[in-house]
Coordinates of N, CA and C in Angstrom, one line a residue:
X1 N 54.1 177.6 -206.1 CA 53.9 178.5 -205.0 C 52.4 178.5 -204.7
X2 N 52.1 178.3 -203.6 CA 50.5 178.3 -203.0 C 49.9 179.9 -202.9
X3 N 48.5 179.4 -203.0 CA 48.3 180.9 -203.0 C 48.3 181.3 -201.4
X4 N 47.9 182.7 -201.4 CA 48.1 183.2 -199.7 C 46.6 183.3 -199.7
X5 N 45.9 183.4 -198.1 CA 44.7 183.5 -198.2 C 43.8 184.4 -198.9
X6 N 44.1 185.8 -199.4 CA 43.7 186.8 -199.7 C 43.5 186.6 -201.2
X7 N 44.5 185.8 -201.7 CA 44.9 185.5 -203.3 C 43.1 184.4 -203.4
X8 N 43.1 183.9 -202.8 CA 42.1 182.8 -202.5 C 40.8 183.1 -202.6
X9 N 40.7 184.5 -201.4 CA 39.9 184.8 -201.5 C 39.1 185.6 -202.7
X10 N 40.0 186.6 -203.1 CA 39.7 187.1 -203.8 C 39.4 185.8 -205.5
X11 N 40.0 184.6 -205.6 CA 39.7 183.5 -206.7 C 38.3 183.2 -206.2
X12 N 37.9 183.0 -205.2 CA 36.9 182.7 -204.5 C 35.7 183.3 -205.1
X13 N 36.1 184.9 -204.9 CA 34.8 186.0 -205.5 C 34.6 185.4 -206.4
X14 N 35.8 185.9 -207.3 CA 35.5 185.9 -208.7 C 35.0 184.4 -209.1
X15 N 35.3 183.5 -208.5 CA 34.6 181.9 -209.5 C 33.0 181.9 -209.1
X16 N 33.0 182.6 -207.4 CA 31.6 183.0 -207.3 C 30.5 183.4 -208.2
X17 N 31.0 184.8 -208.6 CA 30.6 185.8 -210.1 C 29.9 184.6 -211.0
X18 N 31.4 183.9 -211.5 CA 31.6 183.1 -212.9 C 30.0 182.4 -212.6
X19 N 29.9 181.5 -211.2 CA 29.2 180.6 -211.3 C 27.8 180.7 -211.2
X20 N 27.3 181.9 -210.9 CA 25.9 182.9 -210.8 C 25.9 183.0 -212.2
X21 N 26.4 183.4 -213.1 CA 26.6 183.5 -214.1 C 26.1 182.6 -215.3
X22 N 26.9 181.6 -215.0 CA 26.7 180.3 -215.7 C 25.1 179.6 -214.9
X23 N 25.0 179.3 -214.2 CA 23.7 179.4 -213.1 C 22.7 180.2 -213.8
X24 N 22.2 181.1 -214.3 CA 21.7 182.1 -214.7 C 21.6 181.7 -217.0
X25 N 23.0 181.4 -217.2 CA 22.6 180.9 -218.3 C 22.0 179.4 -218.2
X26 N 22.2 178.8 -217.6 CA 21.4 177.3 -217.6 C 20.0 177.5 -217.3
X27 N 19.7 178.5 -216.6 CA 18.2 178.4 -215.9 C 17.8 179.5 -217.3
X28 N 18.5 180.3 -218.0 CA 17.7 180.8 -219.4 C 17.2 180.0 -220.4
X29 N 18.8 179.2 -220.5 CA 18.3 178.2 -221.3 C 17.0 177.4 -221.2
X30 N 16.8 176.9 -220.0 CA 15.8 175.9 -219.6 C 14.6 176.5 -220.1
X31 N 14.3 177.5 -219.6 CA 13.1 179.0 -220.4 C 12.7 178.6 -222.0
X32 N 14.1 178.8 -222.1 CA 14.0 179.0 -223.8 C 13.6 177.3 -224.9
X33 N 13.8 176.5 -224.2 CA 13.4 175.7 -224.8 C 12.5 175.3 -225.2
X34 N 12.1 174.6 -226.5 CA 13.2 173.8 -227.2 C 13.7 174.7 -228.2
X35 N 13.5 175.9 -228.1 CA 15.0 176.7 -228.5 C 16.2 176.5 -227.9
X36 N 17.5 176.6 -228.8 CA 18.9 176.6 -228.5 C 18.9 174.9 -227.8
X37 N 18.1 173.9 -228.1 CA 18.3 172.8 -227.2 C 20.0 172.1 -227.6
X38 N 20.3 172.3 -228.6 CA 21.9 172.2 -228.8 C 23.0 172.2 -227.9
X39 N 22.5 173.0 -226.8 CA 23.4 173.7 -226.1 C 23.2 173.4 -225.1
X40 N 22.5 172.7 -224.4 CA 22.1 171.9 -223.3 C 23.5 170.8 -222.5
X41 N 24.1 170.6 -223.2 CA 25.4 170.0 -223.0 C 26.8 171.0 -222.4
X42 N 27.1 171.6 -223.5 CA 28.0 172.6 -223.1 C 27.8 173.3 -222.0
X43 N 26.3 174.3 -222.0 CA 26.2 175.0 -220.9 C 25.9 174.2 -219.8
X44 N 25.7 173.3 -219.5 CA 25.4 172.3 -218.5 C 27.1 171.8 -217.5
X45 N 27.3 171.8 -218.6 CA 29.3 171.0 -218.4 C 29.8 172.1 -217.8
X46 N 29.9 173.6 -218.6 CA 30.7 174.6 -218.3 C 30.1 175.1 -216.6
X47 N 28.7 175.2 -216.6 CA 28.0 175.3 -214.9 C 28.3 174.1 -213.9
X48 N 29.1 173.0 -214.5 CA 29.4 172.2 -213.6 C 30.9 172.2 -213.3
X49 N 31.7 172.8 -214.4 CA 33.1 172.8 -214.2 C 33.6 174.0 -213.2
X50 N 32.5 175.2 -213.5 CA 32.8 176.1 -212.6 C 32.7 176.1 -210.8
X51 N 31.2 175.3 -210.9 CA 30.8 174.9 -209.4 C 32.2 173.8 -208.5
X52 N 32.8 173.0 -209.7 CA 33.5 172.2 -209.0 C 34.5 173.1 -208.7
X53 N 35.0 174.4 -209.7 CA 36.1 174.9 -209.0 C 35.8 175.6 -207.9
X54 N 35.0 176.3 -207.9 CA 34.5 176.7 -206.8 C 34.7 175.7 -205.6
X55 N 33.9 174.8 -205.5 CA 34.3 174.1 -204.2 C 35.2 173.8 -204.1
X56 N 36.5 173.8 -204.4 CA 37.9 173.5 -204.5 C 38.5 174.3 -204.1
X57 N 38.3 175.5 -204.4 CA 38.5 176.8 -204.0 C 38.2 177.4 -202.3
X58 N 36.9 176.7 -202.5 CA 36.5 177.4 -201.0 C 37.1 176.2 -200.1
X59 N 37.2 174.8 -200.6 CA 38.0 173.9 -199.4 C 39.9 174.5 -199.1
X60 N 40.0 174.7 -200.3 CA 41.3 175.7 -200.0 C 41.4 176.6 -199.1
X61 N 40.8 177.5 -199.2 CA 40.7 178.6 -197.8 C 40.4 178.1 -196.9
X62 N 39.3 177.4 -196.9 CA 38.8 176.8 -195.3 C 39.9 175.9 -194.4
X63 N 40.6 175.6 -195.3 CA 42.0 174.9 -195.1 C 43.1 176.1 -194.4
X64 N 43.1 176.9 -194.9 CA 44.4 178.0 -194.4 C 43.6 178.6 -193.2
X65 N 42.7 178.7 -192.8 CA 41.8 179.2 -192.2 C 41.5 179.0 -191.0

């Protein structure tokens, strides 16, 4: 079952949120270095996995739209 626009939208906000979020840990990280440089991978991957859902999301709507 597809989502309805609203369902969308409201996934929209929220992966929004997520990706400010993660956006916000990658640019700390960057700060903190070469502290936590471990983590330069994961947090990098997870701010990219979220951005892609995001655009996925918003091509979705712009589609019902």
């Amino acid at each position: 079952m597809s989502e309805s626009a609203e369902e969308l939208k409201a996934r929209v906000k929220k992966l929004s949120v997520q990706a400010t979020n993660w956006k916000m840990n990658l640019h700390d990280l960057s700060e903190e270095l070469p502290m936590n440089w471990e983590k330069i991978m994961e947090t990098a991957q997870k701010t990219h996995d979220i951005y892609a859902a995001l655009t996925e999301a918003r091509k979705q709507l712009a589609a019902l739209e």
